[in-house]
mmCIF file of C-alpha atoms in Angstrom:
data_model
loop_
_atom_site.group_PDB
_atom_site.id
_atom_site.type_symbol
_atom_site.label_atom_id
_atom_site.label_comp_id
_atom_site.label_asym_id
_atom_site.label_seq_id
_atom_site.Cartn_x
_atom_site.Cartn_y
_atom_site.Cartn_z
ATOM 1 C CA MET X 1 -94.051 -2.246 22.014
ATOM 2 C CA GLN X 2 -92.275 -5.275 20.592
ATOM 3 C CA PRO X 3 -89.638 -7.013 22.739
ATOM 4 C CA SER X 4 -86.395 -8.511 21.468
ATOM 5 C CA GLN X 5 -85.281 -12.110 21.934
ATOM 6 C CA LYS X 6 -81.746 -12.641 23.197
ATOM 7 C CA SER X 7 -79.697 -15.246 25.062
ATOM 8 C CA VAL X 8 -76.721 -15.566 27.387
ATOM 9 C CA ARG X 9 -74.292 -18.505 27.609
ATOM 10 C CA TYR X 10 -73.305 -20.084 30.929
ATOM 11 C CA LEU X 11 -71.173 -23.026 32.006
ATOM 12 C CA LEU X 12 -72.175 -26.092 34.036
ATOM 13 C CA ALA X 13 -70.413 -29.366 34.763
ATOM 14 C CA ASP X 14 -71.915 -30.885 31.598
ATOM 15 C CA GLY X 15 -70.829 -28.036 29.290
ATOM 16 C CA PHE X 16 -72.088 -24.701 28.007
ATOM 17 C CA HIS X 17 -75.770 -23.864 27.683
ATOM 18 C CA ASP X 18 -77.811 -20.940 26.406
ATOM 19 C CA MET X 19 -80.464 -19.217 28.519
ATOM 20 C CA ALA X 20 -83.004 -17.275 26.466
ATOM 21 C CA TYR X 21 -84.530 -14.016 27.600
ATOM 22 C CA THR X 22 -86.992 -11.418 26.367
ATOM 23 C CA ALA X 23 -85.892 -7.787 26.649
ATOM 24 C CA TRP X 24 -88.172 -4.744 26.740
ATOM 25 C CA GLY X 25 -87.228 -1.063 26.526
ATOM 26 C CA GLU X 26 -83.935 0.734 26.024
ATOM 27 C CA PRO X 27 -80.691 -0.901 27.264
ATOM 28 C CA ASP X 28 -79.369 2.385 28.667
ATOM 29 C CA ARG X 29 -82.066 2.444 31.377
ATOM 30 C CA THR X 30 -81.920 0.777 34.802
ATOM 31 C CA PRO X 31 -82.332 -2.983 34.307
ATOM 32 C CA VAL X 32 -85.198 -4.879 35.934
ATOM 33 C CA VAL X 33 -84.755 -8.661 35.819
ATOM 34 C CA CYS X 34 -88.038 -10.591 36.186
ATOM 35 C CA VAL X 35 -87.714 -14.300 36.986
ATOM 36 C CA HIS X 36 -90.611 -16.745 36.898
ATOM 37 C CA GLY X 37 -91.693 -19.677 39.048
ATOM 38 C CA LEU X 38 -90.898 -23.392 38.896
ATOM 39 C CA THR X 39 -92.930 -24.480 35.855
ATOM 40 C CA ARG X 40 -93.407 -21.137 34.138
ATOM 41 C CA GLN X 41 -91.402 -18.988 31.692
ATOM 42 C CA GLY X 42 -90.398 -15.389 31.118
ATOM 43 C CA ARG X 43 -93.342 -14.349 28.963
ATOM 44 C CA ASP X 44 -95.531 -14.507 32.085
ATOM 45 C CA PHE X 45 -94.261 -10.973 32.736
ATOM 46 C CA ASP X 46 -95.385 -9.430 29.428
ATOM 47 C CA ARG X 47 -97.954 -7.091 30.994
ATOM 48 C CA LEU X 48 -95.618 -5.990 33.782
ATOM 49 C CA ALA X 49 -92.724 -5.557 31.352
ATOM 50 C CA THR X 50 -94.832 -3.450 29.003
ATOM 51 C CA ALA X 51 -95.836 -1.180 31.887
ATOM 52 C CA LEU X 52 -92.240 -0.794 33.112
ATOM 53 C CA ALA X 53 -90.474 -0.446 29.767
ATOM 54 C CA ASP X 54 -90.995 3.327 29.485
ATOM 55 C CA ASP X 55 -88.665 3.818 32.452
ATOM 56 C CA PHE X 56 -86.620 0.610 32.728
ATOM 57 C CA TYR X 57 -84.829 -2.007 30.644
ATOM 58 C CA VAL X 58 -86.859 -5.116 31.507
ATOM 59 C CA ILE X 59 -85.266 -8.550 31.088
ATOM 60 C CA CYS X 60 -87.351 -11.716 31.455
ATOM 61 C CA PRO X 61 -85.304 -14.936 31.223
ATOM 62 C CA ASP X 62 -86.563 -18.457 30.674
ATOM 63 C CA LEU X 63 -84.793 -20.446 33.369
ATOM 64 C CA PRO X 64 -82.820 -23.482 32.156
ATOM 65 C CA GLY X 65 -85.115 -26.156 30.758
ATOM 66 C CA ARG X 66 -88.040 -23.790 30.250
ATOM 67 C CA GLY X 67 -89.411 -21.864 27.310
ATOM 68 C CA LEU X 68 -86.733 -21.164 24.694
ATOM 69 C CA SER X 69 -83.770 -22.015 26.938
ATOM 70 C CA ASP X 70 -81.625 -25.118 26.492
ATOM 71 C CA TRP X 71 -82.615 -28.279 28.283
ATOM 72 C CA LEU X 72 -79.957 -29.781 30.566
ATOM 73 C CA SER X 73 -78.435 -33.253 30.405
ATOM 74 C CA GLY X 74 -80.216 -34.751 33.405
ATOM 75 C CA PRO X 75 -82.654 -34.159 36.278
ATOM 76 C CA ALA X 76 -79.906 -33.640 38.889
ATOM 77 C CA LEU X 77 -78.862 -30.372 37.247
ATOM 78 C CA TYR X 78 -82.263 -28.773 37.815
ATOM 79 C CA GLN X 79 -81.523 -27.157 41.164
ATOM 80 C CA PRO X 80 -81.172 -23.607 42.551
ATOM 81 C CA LEU X 81 -77.369 -23.548 42.139
ATOM 82 C CA THR X 82 -77.808 -24.100 38.396
ATOM 83 C CA TYR X 83 -80.341 -21.293 38.121
ATOM 84 C CA VAL X 84 -78.165 -18.907 40.117
ATOM 85 C CA THR X 85 -75.208 -19.777 37.884
ATOM 86 C CA ALA X 86 -77.192 -19.003 34.739
ATOM 87 C CA LEU X 87 -78.652 -15.822 36.219
ATOM 88 C CA GLY X 88 -75.195 -14.761 37.405
ATOM 89 C CA ALA X 89 -73.975 -15.000 33.805
ATOM 90 C CA LEU X 90 -76.879 -12.754 32.777
ATOM 91 C CA LEU X 91 -76.138 -10.246 35.541
ATOM 92 C CA ALA X 92 -72.498 -10.096 34.410
ATOM 93 C CA THR X 93 -73.696 -8.594 31.103
ATOM 94 C CA LEU X 94 -75.648 -5.794 32.826
ATOM 95 C CA PRO X 95 -74.677 -2.575 34.625
ATOM 96 C CA PRO X 96 -73.873 -3.106 38.353
ATOM 97 C CA ALA X 97 -77.221 -1.774 39.604
ATOM 98 C CA VAL X 98 -80.137 -4.100 38.871
ATOM 99 C CA HIS X 99 -83.679 -4.336 40.237
ATOM 100 C CA TRP X 100 -85.158 -7.821 40.650
ATOM 101 C CA VAL X 101 -88.720 -9.169 40.485
ATOM 102 C CA GLY X 102 -88.956 -12.850 41.398
ATOM 103 C CA THR X 103 -92.004 -15.099 41.507
ATOM 104 C CA SER X 104 -91.646 -18.147 43.788
ATOM 105 C CA LEU X 105 -88.487 -19.896 42.490
ATOM 106 C CA GLY X 106 -87.459 -16.625 40.874
ATOM 107 C CA GLY X 107 -87.733 -14.978 44.283
ATOM 108 C CA ILE X 108 -85.619 -17.695 45.894
ATOM 109 C CA CYS X 109 -82.918 -17.024 43.306
ATOM 110 C CA GLY X 110 -83.274 -13.307 44.018
ATOM 111 C CA MET X 111 -82.785 -13.796 47.755
ATOM 112 C CA ILE X 112 -79.681 -15.926 47.181
ATOM 113 C CA LEU X 113 -78.168 -13.335 44.841
ATOM 114 C CA ALA X 114 -79.147 -10.363 47.012
ATOM 115 C CA ALA X 115 -77.415 -11.966 50.011
ATOM 116 C CA GLN X 116 -74.025 -12.181 48.286
ATOM 117 C CA SER X 117 -71.186 -9.728 48.836
ATOM 118 C CA LYS X 118 -70.901 -7.135 46.049
ATOM 119 C CA THR X 119 -74.362 -8.077 44.801
ATOM 120 C CA PRO X 120 -75.485 -6.021 41.798
ATOM 121 C CA LEU X 121 -79.069 -6.133 43.054
ATOM 122 C CA THR X 122 -80.377 -2.791 44.321
ATOM 123 C CA LYS X 123 -84.093 -3.527 44.896
ATOM 124 C CA LEU X 124 -85.900 -6.832 45.392
ATOM 125 C CA VAL X 125 -89.557 -7.649 44.717
ATOM 126 C CA LEU X 126 -90.569 -11.063 46.076
ATOM 127 C CA ASN X 127 -93.789 -12.463 44.649
ATOM 128 C CA ASP X 128 -95.344 -14.903 47.122
ATOM 129 C CA VAL X 129 -92.139 -16.318 48.537
ATOM 130 C CA GLY X 130 -90.089 -15.642 51.642
ATOM 131 C CA PRO X 131 -87.450 -17.059 53.964
ATOM 132 C CA PHE X 132 -89.607 -20.012 55.055
ATOM 133 C CA ILE X 133 -91.476 -22.444 52.781
ATOM 134 C CA PRO X 134 -93.631 -25.123 54.450
ATOM 135 C CA ALA X 135 -93.426 -28.747 53.380
ATOM 136 C CA ALA X 136 -97.174 -28.879 52.708
ATOM 137 C CA ALA X 137 -96.853 -26.319 49.909
ATOM 138 C CA ILE X 138 -93.968 -28.239 48.343
ATOM 139 C CA ALA X 139 -96.022 -31.443 48.500
ATOM 140 C CA ARG X 140 -98.924 -29.742 46.706
ATOM 141 C CA ILE X 141 -96.642 -28.520 43.926
ATOM 142 C CA ARG X 142 -95.108 -31.975 43.611
ATOM 143 C CA ASP X 143 -98.569 -33.482 43.228
ATOM 144 C CA TYR X 144 -99.482 -31.357 40.210
ATOM 145 C CA MET X 145 -96.072 -31.867 38.568
ATOM 146 C CA GLN X 146 -97.046 -35.202 37.107
ATOM 147 C CA PRO X 147 -95.730 -36.315 33.679
ATOM 148 C CA ALA X 148 -96.558 -33.622 31.150
ATOM 149 C CA PRO X 149 -99.923 -34.229 29.461
ATOM 150 C CA VAL X 150 -100.285 -34.530 25.697
ATOM 151 C CA LEU X 151 -103.012 -32.194 24.476
ATOM 152 C CA PRO X 152 -104.681 -31.861 21.073
ATOM 153 C CA ASP X 153 -104.431 -28.088 20.678
ATOM 154 C CA GLN X 154 -103.888 -24.660 22.248
ATOM 155 C CA ALA X 155 -107.462 -24.459 23.500
ATOM 156 C CA ALA X 156 -106.996 -27.638 25.528
ATOM 157 C CA LEU X 157 -103.752 -26.223 26.920
ATOM 158 C CA GLU X 158 -105.507 -23.063 28.071
ATOM 159 C CA THR X 159 -108.234 -25.157 29.733
ATOM 160 C CA LEU X 160 -105.558 -27.122 31.624
ATOM 161 C CA LEU X 161 -103.797 -23.951 32.775
ATOM 162 C CA ARG X 162 -107.066 -22.479 34.051
ATOM 163 C CA VAL X 163 -107.419 -25.519 36.324
ATOM 164 C CA VAL X 164 -103.809 -26.065 37.419
ATOM 165 C CA HIS X 165 -103.078 -22.364 37.977
ATOM 166 C CA ALA X 166 -106.490 -21.194 39.150
ATOM 167 C CA SER X 167 -104.860 -19.727 42.278
ATOM 168 C CA PHE X 168 -102.816 -17.234 40.209
ATOM 169 C CA GLY X 169 -105.686 -14.750 40.084
ATOM 170 C CA VAL X 170 -105.380 -14.099 36.340
ATOM 171 C CA PRO X 171 -107.706 -11.105 35.964
ATOM 172 C CA ASP X 172 -109.351 -11.746 32.587
ATOM 173 C CA ASP X 173 -109.787 -14.157 29.680
ATOM 174 C CA ALA X 174 -107.122 -12.319 27.690
ATOM 175 C CA GLY X 175 -104.651 -13.051 30.484
ATOM 176 C CA TRP X 176 -105.286 -16.787 30.238
ATOM 177 C CA ALA X 177 -104.885 -16.660 26.469
ATOM 178 C CA GLU X 178 -101.578 -14.783 26.880
ATOM 179 C CA MET X 179 -100.356 -17.361 29.382
ATOM 180 C CA ALA X 180 -101.321 -20.255 27.127
ATOM 181 C CA GLU X 181 -99.637 -18.712 24.075
ATOM 182 C CA TYR X 182 -96.181 -19.296 25.527
ATOM 183 C CA SER X 183 -96.872 -22.288 27.783
ATOM 184 C CA GLY X 184 -96.813 -25.060 25.219
ATOM 185 C CA ARG X 185 -94.513 -26.701 22.716
ATOM 186 C CA SER X 186 -95.538 -28.611 19.627
ATOM 187 C CA LEU X 187 -94.839 -32.327 19.333
ATOM 188 C CA PRO X 188 -93.902 -34.093 16.063
ATOM 189 C CA ASP X 189 -97.385 -35.612 15.807
ATOM 190 C CA GLY X 190 -99.053 -32.187 15.976
ATOM 191 C CA ASN X 191 -100.155 -32.421 19.583
ATOM 192 C CA VAL X 192 -99.122 -29.938 22.281
ATOM 193 C CA THR X 193 -97.507 -30.381 25.672
ATOM 194 C CA LEU X 194 -96.100 -28.094 28.346
ATOM 195 C CA HIS X 195 -93.042 -26.001 27.469
ATOM 196 C CA TYR X 196 -90.607 -27.348 30.096
ATOM 197 C CA ASP X 197 -88.224 -30.302 30.198
ATOM 198 C CA PRO X 198 -90.012 -33.272 31.843
ATOM 199 C CA ALA X 199 -86.797 -33.892 33.808
ATOM 200 C CA ILE X 200 -87.664 -30.813 35.915
ATOM 201 C CA ALA X 201 -90.722 -32.593 37.266
ATOM 202 C CA GLU X 202 -88.708 -35.786 37.695
ATOM 203 C CA ALA X 203 -86.114 -33.957 39.791
ATOM 204 C CA PHE X 204 -88.747 -32.244 41.913
ATOM 205 C CA ARG X 205 -90.760 -35.416 42.534
ATOM 206 C CA ALA X 206 -87.619 -37.308 43.559
ATOM 207 C CA GLN X 207 -87.283 -35.190 46.708
ATOM 208 C CA GLU X 208 -89.315 -35.862 49.837
ATOM 209 C CA PRO X 209 -91.200 -32.662 50.769
ATOM 210 C CA ALA X 210 -89.637 -30.860 53.718
ATOM 211 C CA ASP X 211 -89.695 -27.359 55.176
ATOM 212 C CA VAL X 212 -87.239 -25.011 53.458
ATOM 213 C CA ASP X 213 -85.554 -22.395 55.652
ATOM 214 C CA LEU X 214 -83.859 -19.605 53.693
ATOM 215 C CA ARG X 215 -83.211 -17.277 56.620
ATOM 216 C CA MET X 216 -79.449 -17.699 56.138
ATOM 217 C CA PHE X 217 -79.912 -15.644 52.964
ATOM 218 C CA TRP X 218 -82.755 -13.388 54.069
ATOM 219 C CA GLU X 219 -80.828 -12.130 57.099
ATOM 220 C CA LYS X 220 -77.963 -10.938 54.871
ATOM 221 C CA ILE X 221 -80.141 -8.868 52.530
ATOM 222 C CA VAL X 222 -79.694 -5.131 53.042
ATOM 223 C CA ILE X 223 -81.342 -3.731 49.891
ATOM 224 C CA PRO X 224 -84.967 -2.477 49.928
ATOM 225 C CA THR X 225 -87.529 -5.262 49.529
ATOM 226 C CA PHE X 226 -91.197 -5.376 48.567
ATOM 227 C CA THR X 227 -93.158 -8.571 49.215
ATOM 228 C CA ILE X 228 -96.401 -9.489 47.454
ATOM 229 C CA ARG X 229 -98.564 -12.203 48.972
ATOM 230 C CA GLY X 230 -101.710 -13.902 47.773
ATOM 231 C CA ALA X 231 -104.070 -13.907 50.752
ATOM 232 C CA LEU X 232 -104.850 -17.605 50.125
ATOM 233 C CA SER X 233 -101.231 -18.642 49.623
ATOM 234 C CA ASP X 234 -99.979 -21.847 51.243
ATOM 235 C CA LEU X 235 -96.354 -21.123 50.303
ATOM 236 C CA LEU X 236 -95.867 -17.666 51.826
ATOM 237 C CA LEU X 237 -97.590 -17.941 55.179
ATOM 238 C CA GLU X 238 -99.084 -14.911 56.913
ATOM 239 C CA GLU X 239 -96.676 -15.278 59.828
ATOM 240 C CA THR X 240 -93.708 -15.373 57.431
ATOM 241 C CA LEU X 241 -94.888 -12.155 55.791
ATOM 242 C CA LEU X 242 -95.137 -10.559 59.243
ATOM 243 C CA GLU X 243 -91.548 -11.616 59.939
ATOM 244 C CA MET X 244 -90.494 -9.984 56.664
ATOM 245 C CA GLU X 245 -92.398 -6.779 57.455
ATOM 246 C CA GLN X 246 -90.741 -6.599 60.864
ATOM 247 C CA ALA X 247 -87.381 -6.815 59.075
ATOM 248 C CA GLY X 248 -88.350 -3.784 56.988
ATOM 249 C CA SER X 249 -89.973 -5.192 53.867
ATOM 250 C CA GLN X 250 -92.821 -3.254 52.309
ATOM 251 C CA SER X 251 -95.745 -5.509 51.446
ATOM 252 C CA LEU X 252 -98.972 -5.930 49.508
ATOM 253 C CA THR X 253 -101.535 -8.682 50.123
ATOM 254 C CA LEU X 254 -103.909 -9.521 47.283
ATOM 255 C CA PRO X 255 -107.371 -10.805 48.250
ATOM 256 C CA ASP X 256 -108.829 -13.968 46.700
ATOM 257 C CA VAL X 257 -105.458 -14.991 45.228
ATOM 258 C CA GLY X 258 -103.260 -17.937 46.173
ATOM 259 C CA HIS X 259 -99.811 -19.002 45.018
ATOM 260 C CA ALA X 260 -98.561 -17.210 43.060
ATOM 261 C CA PRO X 261 -100.124 -13.898 41.953
ATOM 262 C CA ALA X 262 -100.020 -13.449 38.172
ATOM 263 C CA LEU X 263 -98.838 -9.802 38.383
ATOM 264 C CA MET X 264 -101.223 -8.939 35.557
ATOM 265 C CA ASP X 265 -103.687 -6.568 37.247
ATOM 266 C CA GLY X 266 -103.308 -2.798 37.226
ATOM 267 C CA LYS X 267 -103.170 -2.377 41.011
ATOM 268 C CA THR X 268 -100.296 -4.806 41.479
ATOM 269 C CA ILE X 269 -98.359 -3.506 38.479
ATOM 270 C CA SER X 270 -98.751 0.055 39.769
ATOM 271 C CA ALA X 271 -97.481 -0.974 43.217
ATOM 272 C CA ILE X 272 -94.397 -2.676 41.745
ATOM 273 C CA ARG X 273 -93.680 0.284 39.504
ATOM 274 C CA GLY X 274 -94.004 2.676 42.435
ATOM 275 C CA PHE X 275 -91.573 0.675 44.561
ATOM 276 C CA LEU X 276 -88.983 0.416 41.783
ATOM 277 C CA ALA X 277 -89.247 4.146 41.055
ATOM 278 C CA GLU X 278 -88.633 5.222 44.658
ATOM 279 C CA ASN X 279 -85.372 7.033 45.352
#
């Protein structure tokens, strides 16, 4: 199955921008919006999207500054409000009943949107993120978000990803190759670097790591939720998952995986599909 490439336009203080997205399946089916983590892009969901596309219309955006989406005019614009604004413009083009799969930052955006009055979200899958994020995890992410390296070729890019994202639990060599295919951008001199705007890392590194409490949003969410946690995760703590389960969230913990699960293995894909298909 071949996806289609589309985009949606949204407005910020510095003008209009285009957010690219990959769409799988038939538009007349229930939409599933899949949103990636901080330094990733929408093609991370290719395997999940392929598995869901027989029953759903799967939409995988590149958040602003990532992948094929427009870069913004400065580091200060790379913040959750910007992402929610862009995603809100996307949601406005869809029917008013949308399922959501969000990895890390994508899950934070999902919680914010699900907490709003008249939200179009009907089901929420949170991949290794919850209503509390410890400062130590944010510090670790900040440490690896150094200035983007310049690499000689795609093979070197894949080698870097295998090190930086070893905790993702990518299940096979083909998965790493798929991740690397969309994770780089070519430079004028023929070298390769990472696909995102370096200003994203600049904005993230400018903030002193601190605990993030999102309970103000979590407590307003009334739609069904399903939380996936990597058993070795430092971002979604075991006690936070327990808090989410006590509030009614279904859950799945993946052994030998950290932050954030790649959502590429058959067991996890089957669990997500089962949750989204429930009446």
